[in-house]
PDB file of N, CA and C in Angstrom:
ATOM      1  N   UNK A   1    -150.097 -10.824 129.477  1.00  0.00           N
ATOM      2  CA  UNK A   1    -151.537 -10.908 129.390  1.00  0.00           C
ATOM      3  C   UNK A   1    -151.892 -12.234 128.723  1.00  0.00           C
ATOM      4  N   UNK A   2    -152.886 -13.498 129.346  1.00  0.00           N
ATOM      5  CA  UNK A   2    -153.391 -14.065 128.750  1.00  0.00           C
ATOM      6  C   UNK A   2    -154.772 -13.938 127.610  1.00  0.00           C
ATOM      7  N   UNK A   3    -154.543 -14.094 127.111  1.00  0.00           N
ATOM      8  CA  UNK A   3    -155.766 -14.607 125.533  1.00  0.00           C
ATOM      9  C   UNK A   3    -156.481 -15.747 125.780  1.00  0.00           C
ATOM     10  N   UNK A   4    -157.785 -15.793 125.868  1.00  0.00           N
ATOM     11  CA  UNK A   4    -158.550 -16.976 125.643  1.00  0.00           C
ATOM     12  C   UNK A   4    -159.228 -17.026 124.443  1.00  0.00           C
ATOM     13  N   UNK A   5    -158.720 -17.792 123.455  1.00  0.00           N
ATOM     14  CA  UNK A   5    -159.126 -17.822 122.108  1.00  0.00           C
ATOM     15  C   UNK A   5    -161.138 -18.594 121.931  1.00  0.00           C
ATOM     16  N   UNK A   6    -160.813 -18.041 120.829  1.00  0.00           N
ATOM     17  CA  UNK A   6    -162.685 -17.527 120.485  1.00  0.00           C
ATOM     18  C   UNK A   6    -163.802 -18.976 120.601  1.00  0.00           C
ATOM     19  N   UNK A   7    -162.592 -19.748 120.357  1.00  0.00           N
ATOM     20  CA  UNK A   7    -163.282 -21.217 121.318  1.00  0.00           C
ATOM     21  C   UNK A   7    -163.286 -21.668 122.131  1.00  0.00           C
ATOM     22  N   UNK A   8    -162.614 -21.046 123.100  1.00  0.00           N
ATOM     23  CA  UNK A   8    -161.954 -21.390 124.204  1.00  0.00           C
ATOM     24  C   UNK A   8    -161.565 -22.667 123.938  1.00  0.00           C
ATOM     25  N   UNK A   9    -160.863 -22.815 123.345  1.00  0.00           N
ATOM     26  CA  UNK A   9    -159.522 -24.220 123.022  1.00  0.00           C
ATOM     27  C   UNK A   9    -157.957 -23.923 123.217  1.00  0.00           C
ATOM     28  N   UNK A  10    -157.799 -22.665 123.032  1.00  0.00           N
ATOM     29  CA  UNK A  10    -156.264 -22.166 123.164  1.00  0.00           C
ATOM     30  C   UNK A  10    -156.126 -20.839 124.024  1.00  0.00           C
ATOM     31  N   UNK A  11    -155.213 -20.723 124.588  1.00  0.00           N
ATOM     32  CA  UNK A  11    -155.160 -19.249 125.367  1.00  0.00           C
ATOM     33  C   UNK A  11    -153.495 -19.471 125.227  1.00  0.00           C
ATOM     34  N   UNK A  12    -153.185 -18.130 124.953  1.00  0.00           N
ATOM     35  CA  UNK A  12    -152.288 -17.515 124.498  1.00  0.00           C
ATOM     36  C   UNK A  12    -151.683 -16.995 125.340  1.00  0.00           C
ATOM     37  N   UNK A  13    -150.302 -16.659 125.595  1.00  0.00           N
ATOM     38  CA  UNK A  13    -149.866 -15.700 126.810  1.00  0.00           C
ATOM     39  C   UNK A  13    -148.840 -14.449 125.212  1.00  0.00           C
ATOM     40  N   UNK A  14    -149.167 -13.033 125.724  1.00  0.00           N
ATOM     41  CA  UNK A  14    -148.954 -11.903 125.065  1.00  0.00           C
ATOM     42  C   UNK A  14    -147.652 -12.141 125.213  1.00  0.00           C
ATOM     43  N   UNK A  15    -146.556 -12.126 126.104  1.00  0.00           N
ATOM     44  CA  UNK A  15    -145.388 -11.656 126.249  1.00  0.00           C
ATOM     45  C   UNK A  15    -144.759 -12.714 125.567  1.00  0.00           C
ATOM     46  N   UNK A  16    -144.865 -13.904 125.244  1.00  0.00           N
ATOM     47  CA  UNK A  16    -143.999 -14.800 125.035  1.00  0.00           C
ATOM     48  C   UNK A  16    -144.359 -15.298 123.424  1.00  0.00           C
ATOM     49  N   UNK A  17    -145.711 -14.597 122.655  1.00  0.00           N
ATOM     50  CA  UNK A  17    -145.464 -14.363 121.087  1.00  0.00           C
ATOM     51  C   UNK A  17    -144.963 -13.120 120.815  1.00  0.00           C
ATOM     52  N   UNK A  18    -144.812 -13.238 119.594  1.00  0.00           N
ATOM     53  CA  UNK A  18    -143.588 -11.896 118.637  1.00  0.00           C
ATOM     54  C   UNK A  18    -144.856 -11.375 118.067  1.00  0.00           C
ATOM     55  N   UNK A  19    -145.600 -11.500 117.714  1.00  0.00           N
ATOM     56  CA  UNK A  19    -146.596 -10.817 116.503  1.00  0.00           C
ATOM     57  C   UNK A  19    -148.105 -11.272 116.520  1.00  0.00           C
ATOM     58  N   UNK A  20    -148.871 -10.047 116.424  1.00  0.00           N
ATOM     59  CA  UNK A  20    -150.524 -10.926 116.247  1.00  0.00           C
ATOM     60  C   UNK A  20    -150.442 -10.040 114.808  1.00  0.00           C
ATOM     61  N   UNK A  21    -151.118 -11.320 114.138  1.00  0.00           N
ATOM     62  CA  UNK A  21    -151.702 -10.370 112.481  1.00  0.00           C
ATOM     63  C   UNK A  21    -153.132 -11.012 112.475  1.00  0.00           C
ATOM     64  N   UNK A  22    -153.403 -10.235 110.654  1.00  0.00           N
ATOM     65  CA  UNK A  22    -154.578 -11.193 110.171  1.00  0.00           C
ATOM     66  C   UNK A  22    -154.132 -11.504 109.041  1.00  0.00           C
ATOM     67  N   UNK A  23    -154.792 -12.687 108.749  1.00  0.00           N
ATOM     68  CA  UNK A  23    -154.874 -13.221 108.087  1.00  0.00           C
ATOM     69  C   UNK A  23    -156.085 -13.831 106.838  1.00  0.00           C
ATOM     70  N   UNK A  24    -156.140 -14.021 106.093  1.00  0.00           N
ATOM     71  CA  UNK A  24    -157.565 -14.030 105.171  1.00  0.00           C
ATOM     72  C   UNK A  24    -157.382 -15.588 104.254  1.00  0.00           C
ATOM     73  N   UNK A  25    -158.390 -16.065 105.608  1.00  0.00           N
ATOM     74  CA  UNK A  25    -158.893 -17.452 104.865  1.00  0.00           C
ATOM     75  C   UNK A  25    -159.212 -17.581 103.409  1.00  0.00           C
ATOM     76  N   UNK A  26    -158.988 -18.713 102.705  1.00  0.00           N
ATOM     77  CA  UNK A  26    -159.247 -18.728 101.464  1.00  0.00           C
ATOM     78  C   UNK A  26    -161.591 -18.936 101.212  1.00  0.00           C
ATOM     79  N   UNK A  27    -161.381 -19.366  99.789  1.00  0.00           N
ATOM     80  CA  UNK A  27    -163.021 -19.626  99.986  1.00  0.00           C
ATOM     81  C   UNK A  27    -163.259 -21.158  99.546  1.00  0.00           C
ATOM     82  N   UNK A  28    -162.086 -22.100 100.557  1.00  0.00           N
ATOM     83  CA  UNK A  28    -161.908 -23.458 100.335  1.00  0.00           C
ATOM     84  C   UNK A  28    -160.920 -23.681 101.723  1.00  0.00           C
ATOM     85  N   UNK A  29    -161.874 -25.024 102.201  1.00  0.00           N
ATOM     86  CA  UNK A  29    -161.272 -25.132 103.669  1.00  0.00           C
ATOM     87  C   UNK A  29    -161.696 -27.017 103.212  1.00  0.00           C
ATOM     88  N   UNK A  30    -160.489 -27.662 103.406  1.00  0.00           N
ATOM     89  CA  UNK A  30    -161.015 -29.444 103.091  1.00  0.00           C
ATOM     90  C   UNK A  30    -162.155 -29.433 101.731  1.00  0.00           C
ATOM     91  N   UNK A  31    -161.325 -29.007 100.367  1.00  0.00           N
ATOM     92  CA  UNK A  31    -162.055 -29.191  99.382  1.00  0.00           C
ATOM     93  C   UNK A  31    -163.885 -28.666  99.609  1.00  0.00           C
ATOM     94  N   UNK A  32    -164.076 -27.858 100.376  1.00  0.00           N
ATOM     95  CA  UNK A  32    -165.508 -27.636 100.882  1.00  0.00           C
ATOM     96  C   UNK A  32    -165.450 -25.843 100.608  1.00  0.00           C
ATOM     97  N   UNK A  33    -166.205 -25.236 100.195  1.00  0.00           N
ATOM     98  CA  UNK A  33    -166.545 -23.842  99.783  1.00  0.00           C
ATOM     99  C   UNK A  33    -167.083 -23.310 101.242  1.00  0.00           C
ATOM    100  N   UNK A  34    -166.278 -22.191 101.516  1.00  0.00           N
ATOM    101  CA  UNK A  34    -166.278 -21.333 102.731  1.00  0.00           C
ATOM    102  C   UNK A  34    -166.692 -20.131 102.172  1.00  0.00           C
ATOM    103  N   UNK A  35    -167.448 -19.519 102.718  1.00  0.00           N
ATOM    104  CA  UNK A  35    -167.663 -18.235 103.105  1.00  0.00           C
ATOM    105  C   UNK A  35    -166.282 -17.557 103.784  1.00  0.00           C
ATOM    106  N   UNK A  36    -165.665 -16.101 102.826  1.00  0.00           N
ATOM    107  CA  UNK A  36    -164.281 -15.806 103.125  1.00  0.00           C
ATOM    108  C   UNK A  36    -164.178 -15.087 104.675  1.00  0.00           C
ATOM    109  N   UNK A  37    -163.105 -15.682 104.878  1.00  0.00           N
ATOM    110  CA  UNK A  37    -163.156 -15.327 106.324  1.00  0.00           C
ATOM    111  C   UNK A  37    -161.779 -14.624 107.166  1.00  0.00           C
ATOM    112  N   UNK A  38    -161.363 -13.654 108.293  1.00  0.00           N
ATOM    113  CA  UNK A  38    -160.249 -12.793 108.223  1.00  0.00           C
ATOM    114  C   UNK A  38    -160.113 -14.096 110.042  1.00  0.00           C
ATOM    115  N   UNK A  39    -158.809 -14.396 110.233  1.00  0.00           N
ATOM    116  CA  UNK A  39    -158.203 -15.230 111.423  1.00  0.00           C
ATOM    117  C   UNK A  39    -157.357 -14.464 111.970  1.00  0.00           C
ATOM    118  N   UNK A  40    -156.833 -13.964 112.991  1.00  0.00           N
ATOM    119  CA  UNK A  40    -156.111 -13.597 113.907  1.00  0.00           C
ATOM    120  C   UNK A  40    -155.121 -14.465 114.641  1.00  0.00           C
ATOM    121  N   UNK A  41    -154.615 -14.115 114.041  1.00  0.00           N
ATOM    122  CA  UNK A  41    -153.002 -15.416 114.624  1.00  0.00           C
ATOM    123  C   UNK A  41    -151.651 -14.477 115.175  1.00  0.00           C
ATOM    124  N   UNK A  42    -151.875 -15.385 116.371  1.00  0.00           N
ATOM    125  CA  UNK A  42    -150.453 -15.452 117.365  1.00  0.00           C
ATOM    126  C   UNK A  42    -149.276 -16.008 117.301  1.00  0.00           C
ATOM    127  N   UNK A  43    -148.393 -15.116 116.579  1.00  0.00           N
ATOM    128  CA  UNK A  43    -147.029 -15.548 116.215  1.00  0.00           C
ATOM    129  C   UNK A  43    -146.021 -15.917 117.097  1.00  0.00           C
ATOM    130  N   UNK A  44    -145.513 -17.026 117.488  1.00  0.00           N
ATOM    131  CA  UNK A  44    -144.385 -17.571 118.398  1.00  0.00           C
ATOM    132  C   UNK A  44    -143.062 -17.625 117.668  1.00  0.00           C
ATOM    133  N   UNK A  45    -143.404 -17.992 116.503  1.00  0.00           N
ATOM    134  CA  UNK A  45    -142.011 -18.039 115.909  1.00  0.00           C
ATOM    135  C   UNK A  45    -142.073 -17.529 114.203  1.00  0.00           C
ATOM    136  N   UNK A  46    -140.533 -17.983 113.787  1.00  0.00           N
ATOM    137  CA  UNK A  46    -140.812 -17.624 112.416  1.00  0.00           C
ATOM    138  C   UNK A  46    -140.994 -18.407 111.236  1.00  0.00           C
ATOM    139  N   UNK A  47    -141.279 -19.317 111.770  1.00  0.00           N
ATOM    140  CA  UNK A  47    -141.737 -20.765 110.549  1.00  0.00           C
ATOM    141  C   UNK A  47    -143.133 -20.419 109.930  1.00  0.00           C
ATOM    142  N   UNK A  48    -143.486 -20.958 108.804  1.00  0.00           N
ATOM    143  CA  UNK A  48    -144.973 -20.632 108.429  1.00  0.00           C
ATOM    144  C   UNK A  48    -146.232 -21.765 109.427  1.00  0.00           C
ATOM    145  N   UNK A  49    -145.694 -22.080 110.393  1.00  0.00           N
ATOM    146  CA  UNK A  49    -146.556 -23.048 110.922  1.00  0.00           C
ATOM    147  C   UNK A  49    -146.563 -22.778 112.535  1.00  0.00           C
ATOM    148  N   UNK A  50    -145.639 -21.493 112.829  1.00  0.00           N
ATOM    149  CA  UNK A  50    -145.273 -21.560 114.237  1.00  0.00           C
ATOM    150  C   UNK A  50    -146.269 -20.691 114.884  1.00  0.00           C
ATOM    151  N   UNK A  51    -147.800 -20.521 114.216  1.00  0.00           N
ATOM    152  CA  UNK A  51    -148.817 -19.526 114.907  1.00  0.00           C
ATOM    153  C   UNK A  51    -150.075 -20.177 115.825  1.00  0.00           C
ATOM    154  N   UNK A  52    -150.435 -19.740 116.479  1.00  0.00           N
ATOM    155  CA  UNK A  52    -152.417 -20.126 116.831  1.00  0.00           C
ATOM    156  C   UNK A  52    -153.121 -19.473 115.995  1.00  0.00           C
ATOM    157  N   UNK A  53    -154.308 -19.780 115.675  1.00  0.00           N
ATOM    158  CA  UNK A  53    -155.684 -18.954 115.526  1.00  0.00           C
ATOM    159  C   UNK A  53    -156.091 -19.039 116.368  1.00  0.00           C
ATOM    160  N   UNK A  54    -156.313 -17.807 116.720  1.00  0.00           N
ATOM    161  CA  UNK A  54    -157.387 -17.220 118.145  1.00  0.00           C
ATOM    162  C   UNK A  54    -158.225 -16.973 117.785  1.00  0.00           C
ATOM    163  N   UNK A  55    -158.715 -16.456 116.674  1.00  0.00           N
ATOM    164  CA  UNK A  55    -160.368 -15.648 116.512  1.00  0.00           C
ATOM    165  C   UNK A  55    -160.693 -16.096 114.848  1.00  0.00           C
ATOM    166  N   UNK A  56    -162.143 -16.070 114.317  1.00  0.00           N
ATOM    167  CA  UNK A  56    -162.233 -15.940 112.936  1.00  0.00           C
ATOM    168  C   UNK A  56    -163.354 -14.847 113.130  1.00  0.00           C
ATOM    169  N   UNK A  57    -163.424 -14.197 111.715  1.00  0.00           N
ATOM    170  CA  UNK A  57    -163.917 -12.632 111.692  1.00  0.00           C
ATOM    171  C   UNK A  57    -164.728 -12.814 110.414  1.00  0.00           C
ATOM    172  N   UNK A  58    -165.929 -12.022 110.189  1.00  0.00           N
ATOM    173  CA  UNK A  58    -166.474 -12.137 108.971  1.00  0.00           C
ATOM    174  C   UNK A  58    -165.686 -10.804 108.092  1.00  0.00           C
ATOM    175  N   UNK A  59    -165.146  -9.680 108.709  1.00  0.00           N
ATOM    176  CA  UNK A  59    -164.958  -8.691 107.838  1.00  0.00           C
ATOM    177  C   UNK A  59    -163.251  -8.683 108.106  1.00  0.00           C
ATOM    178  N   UNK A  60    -162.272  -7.694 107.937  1.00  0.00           N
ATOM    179  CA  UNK A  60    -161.456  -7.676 107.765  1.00  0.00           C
ATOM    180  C   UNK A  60    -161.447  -6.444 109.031  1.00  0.00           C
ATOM    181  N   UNK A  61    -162.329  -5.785 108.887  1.00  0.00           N
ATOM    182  CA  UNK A  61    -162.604  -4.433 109.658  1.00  0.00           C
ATOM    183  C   UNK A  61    -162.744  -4.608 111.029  1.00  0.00           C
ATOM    184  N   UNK A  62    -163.753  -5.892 111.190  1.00  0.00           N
ATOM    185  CA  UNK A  62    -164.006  -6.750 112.727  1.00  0.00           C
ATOM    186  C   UNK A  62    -162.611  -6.797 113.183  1.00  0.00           C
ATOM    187  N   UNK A  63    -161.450  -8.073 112.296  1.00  0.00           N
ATOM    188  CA  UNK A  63    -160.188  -8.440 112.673  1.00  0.00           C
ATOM    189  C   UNK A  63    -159.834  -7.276 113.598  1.00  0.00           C
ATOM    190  N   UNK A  64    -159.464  -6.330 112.719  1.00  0.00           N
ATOM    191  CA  UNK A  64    -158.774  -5.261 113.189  1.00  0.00           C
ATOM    192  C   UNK A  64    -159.523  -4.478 114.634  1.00  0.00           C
ATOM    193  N   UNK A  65    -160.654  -4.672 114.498  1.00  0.00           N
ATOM    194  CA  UNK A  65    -161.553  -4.036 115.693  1.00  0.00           C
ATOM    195  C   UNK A  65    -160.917  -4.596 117.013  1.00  0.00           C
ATOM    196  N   UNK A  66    -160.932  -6.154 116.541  1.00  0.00           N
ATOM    197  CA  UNK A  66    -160.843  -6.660 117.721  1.00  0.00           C
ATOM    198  C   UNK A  66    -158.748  -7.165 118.059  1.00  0.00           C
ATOM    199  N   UNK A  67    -158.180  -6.388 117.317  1.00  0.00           N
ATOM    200  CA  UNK A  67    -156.681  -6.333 117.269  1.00  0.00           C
ATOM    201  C   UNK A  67    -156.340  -5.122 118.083  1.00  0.00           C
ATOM    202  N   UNK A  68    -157.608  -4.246 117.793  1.00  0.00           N
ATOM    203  CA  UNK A  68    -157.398  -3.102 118.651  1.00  0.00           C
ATOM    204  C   UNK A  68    -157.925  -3.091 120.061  1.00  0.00           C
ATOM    205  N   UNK A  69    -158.953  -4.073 120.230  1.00  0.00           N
ATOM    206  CA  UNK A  69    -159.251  -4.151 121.538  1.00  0.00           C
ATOM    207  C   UNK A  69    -158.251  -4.822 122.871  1.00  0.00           C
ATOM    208  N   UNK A  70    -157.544  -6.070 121.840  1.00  0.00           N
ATOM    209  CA  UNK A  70    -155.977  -6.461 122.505  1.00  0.00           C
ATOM    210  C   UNK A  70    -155.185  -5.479 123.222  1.00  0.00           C
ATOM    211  N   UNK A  71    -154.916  -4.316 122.487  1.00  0.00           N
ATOM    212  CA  UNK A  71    -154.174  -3.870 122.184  1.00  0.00           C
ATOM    213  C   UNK A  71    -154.587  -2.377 123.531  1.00  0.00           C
ATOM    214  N   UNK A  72    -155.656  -2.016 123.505  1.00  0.00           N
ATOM    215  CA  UNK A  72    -156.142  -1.162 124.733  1.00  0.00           C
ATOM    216  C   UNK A  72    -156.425  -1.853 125.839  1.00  0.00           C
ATOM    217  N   UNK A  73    -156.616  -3.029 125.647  1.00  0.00           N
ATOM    218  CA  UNK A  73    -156.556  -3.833 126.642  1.00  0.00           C
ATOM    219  C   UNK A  73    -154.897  -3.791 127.927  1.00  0.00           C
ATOM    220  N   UNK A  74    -154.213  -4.495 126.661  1.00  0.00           N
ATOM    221  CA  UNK A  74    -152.872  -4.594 127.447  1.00  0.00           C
ATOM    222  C   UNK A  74    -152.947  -3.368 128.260  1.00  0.00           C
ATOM    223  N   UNK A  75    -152.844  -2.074 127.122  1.00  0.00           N
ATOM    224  CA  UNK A  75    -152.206  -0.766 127.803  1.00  0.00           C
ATOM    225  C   UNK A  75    -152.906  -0.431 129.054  1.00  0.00           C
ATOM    226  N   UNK A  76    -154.025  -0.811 129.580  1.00  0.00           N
ATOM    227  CA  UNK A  76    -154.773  -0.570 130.774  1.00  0.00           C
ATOM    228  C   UNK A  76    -154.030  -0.773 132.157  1.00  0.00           C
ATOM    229  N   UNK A  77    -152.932  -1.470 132.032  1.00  0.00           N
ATOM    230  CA  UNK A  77    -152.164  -2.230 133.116  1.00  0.00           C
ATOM    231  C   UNK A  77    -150.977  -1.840 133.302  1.00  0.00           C
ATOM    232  N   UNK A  78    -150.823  -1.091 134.621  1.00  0.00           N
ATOM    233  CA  UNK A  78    -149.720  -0.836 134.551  1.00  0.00           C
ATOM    234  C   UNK A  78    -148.694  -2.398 135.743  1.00  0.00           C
ATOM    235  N   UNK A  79    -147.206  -1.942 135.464  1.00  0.00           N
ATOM    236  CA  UNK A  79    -146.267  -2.858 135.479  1.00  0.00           C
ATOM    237  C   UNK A  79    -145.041  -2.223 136.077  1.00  0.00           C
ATOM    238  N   UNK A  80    -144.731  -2.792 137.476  1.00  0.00           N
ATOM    239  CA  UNK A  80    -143.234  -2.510 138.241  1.00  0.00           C
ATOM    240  C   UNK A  80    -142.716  -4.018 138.934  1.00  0.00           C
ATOM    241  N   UNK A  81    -141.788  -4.060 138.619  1.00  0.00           N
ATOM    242  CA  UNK A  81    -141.663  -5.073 139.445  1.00  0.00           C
ATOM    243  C   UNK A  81    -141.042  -4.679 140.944  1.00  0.00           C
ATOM    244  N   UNK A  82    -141.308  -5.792 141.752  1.00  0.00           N
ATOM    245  CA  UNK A  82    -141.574  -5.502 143.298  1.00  0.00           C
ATOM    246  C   UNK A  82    -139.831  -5.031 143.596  1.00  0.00           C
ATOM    247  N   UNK A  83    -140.124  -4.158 144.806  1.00  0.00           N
ATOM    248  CA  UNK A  83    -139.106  -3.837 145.183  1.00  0.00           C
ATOM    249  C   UNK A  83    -138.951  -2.271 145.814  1.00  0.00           C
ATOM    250  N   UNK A  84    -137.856  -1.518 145.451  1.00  0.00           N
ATOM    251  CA  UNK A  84    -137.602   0.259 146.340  1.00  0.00           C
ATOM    252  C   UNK A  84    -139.201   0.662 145.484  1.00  0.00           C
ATOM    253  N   UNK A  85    -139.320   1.569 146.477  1.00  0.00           N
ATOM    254  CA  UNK A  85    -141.042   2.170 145.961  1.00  0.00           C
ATOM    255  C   UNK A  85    -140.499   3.499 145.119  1.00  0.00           C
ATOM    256  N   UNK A  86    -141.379   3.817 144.365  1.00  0.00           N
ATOM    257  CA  UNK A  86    -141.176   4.653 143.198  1.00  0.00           C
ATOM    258  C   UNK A  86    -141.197   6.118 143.925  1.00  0.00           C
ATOM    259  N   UNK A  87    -141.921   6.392 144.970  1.00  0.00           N
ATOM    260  CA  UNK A  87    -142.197   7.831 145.467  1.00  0.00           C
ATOM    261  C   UNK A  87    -141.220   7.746 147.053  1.00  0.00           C
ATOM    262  N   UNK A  88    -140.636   8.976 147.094  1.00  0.00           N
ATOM    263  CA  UNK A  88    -140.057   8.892 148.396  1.00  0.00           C
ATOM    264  C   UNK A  88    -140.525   8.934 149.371  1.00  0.00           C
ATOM    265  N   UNK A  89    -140.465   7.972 150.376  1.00  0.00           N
ATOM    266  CA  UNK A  89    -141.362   7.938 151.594  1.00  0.00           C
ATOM    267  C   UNK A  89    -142.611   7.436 151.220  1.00  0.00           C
ATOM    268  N   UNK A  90    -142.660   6.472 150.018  1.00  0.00           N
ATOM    269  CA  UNK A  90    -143.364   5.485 150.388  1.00  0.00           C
ATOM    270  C   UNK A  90    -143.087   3.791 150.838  1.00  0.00           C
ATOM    271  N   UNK A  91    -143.761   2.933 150.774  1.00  0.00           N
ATOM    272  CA  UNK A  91    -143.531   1.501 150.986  1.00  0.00           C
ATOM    273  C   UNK A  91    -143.672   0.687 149.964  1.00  0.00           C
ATOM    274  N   UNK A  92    -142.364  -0.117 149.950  1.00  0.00           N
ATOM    275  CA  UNK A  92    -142.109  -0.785 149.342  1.00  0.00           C
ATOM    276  C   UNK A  92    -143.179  -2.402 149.062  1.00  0.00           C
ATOM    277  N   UNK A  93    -143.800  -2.139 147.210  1.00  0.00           N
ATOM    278  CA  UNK A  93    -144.819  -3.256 147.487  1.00  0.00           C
ATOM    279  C   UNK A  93    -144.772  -4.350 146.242  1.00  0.00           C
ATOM    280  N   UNK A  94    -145.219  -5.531 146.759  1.00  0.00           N
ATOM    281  CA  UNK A  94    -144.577  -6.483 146.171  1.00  0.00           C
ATOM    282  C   UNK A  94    -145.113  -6.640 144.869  1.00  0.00           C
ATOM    283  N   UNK A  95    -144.434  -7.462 144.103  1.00  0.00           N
ATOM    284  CA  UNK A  95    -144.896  -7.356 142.502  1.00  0.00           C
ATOM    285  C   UNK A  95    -146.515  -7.976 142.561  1.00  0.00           C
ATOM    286  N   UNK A  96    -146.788  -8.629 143.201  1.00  0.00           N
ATOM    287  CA  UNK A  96    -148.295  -9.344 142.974  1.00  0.00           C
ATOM    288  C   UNK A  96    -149.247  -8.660 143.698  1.00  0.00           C
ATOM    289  N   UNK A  97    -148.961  -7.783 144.645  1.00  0.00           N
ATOM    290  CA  UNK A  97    -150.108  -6.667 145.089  1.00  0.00           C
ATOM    291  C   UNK A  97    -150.198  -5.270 144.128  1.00  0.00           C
ATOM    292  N   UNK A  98    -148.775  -5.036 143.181  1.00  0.00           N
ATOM    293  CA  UNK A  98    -149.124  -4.139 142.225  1.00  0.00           C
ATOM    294  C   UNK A  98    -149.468  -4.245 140.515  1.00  0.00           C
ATOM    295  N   UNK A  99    -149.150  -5.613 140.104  1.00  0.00           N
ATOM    296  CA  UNK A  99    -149.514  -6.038 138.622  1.00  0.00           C
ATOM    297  C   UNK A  99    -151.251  -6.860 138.614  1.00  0.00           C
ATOM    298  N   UNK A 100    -152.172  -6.040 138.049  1.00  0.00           N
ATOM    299  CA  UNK A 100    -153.029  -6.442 137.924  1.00  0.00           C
ATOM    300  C   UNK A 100    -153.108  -8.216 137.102  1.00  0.00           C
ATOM    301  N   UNK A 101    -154.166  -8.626 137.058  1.00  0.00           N
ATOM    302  CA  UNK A 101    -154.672  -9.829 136.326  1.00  0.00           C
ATOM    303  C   UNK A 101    -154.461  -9.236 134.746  1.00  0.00           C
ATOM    304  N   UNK A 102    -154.148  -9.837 134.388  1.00  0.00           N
ATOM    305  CA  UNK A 102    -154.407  -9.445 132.419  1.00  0.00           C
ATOM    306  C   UNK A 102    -155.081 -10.382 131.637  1.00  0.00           C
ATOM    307  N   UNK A 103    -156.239 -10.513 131.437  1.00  0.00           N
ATOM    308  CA  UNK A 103    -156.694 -11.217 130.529  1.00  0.00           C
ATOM    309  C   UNK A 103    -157.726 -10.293 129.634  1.00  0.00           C
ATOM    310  N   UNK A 104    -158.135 -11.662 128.626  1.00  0.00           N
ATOM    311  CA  UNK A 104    -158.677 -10.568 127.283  1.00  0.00           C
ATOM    312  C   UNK A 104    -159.443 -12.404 126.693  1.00  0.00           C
ATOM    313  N   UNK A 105    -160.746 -12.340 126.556  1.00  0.00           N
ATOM    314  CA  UNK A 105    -161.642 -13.114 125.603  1.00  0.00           C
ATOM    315  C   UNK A 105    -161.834 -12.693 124.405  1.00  0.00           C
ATOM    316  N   UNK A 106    -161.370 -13.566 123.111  1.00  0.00           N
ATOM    317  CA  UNK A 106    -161.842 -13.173 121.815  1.00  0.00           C
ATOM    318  C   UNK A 106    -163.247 -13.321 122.034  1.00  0.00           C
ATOM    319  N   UNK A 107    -163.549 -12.162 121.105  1.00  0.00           N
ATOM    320  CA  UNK A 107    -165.423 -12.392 120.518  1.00  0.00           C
ATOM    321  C   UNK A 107    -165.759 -13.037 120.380  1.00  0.00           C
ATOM    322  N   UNK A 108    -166.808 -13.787 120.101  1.00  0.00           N
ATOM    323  CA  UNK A 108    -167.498 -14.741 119.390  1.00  0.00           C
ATOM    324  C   UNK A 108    -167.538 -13.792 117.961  1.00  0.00           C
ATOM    325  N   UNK A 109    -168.279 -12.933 118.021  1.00  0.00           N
ATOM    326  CA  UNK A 109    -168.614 -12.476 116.431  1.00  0.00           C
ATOM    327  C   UNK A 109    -167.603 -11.344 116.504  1.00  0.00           C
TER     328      UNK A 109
END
């Protein structure tokens, strides 16, 4: 499933990160006072630098709202790859007439 992050600046593909979390901005971003804020990051690897931010959230509760919407998202889709058909005496059909599109837009808010 692709991700189009909340600026549309980054899109993400699901299968090929390890982890989405949140995360909680400090209330200092470039020596400048922020309003605290919860980020949603797409883990590729295990370095402290190997993530995206996809989304920023005013609550912590939003984050998670919208971690869960990922997340019912994916499961909506089902997945075979092409080849012998699953029911007997049916026809055999190819992987791109049976795997839907997967995508998912972060919120704006």
């Amino acid at each position: 499933m692709l991700i189009l992050g909340q600026n549309g600046d980054v899109m993400v593909n699901v299968e090929r990160h390890q982890c989405f979390s949140i995360y909680q901005l400090g209330d200092y971003e470039h020596g400048k006072e922020m309003e605290k804020r919860f980020r949603i990051l797409a883990w590729y690897g295990s370095g402290e630098d190997d993530c995206w931010g996809i989304g920023d959230y005013a609550t912590e509760d939003r984050a998670k709202e919208v971690l869960r919407e990922i997340w019912e998202k994916y499961a909506q889709y089902l997945h075979r790859k092409g080849g012998p058909a699953i029911l007997k005496g049916s026809v055999d059909v190819p992987e791109e007439f049976w795997v839907l599109p997967k995508v998912y837009e972060m919120p704006k808010e």
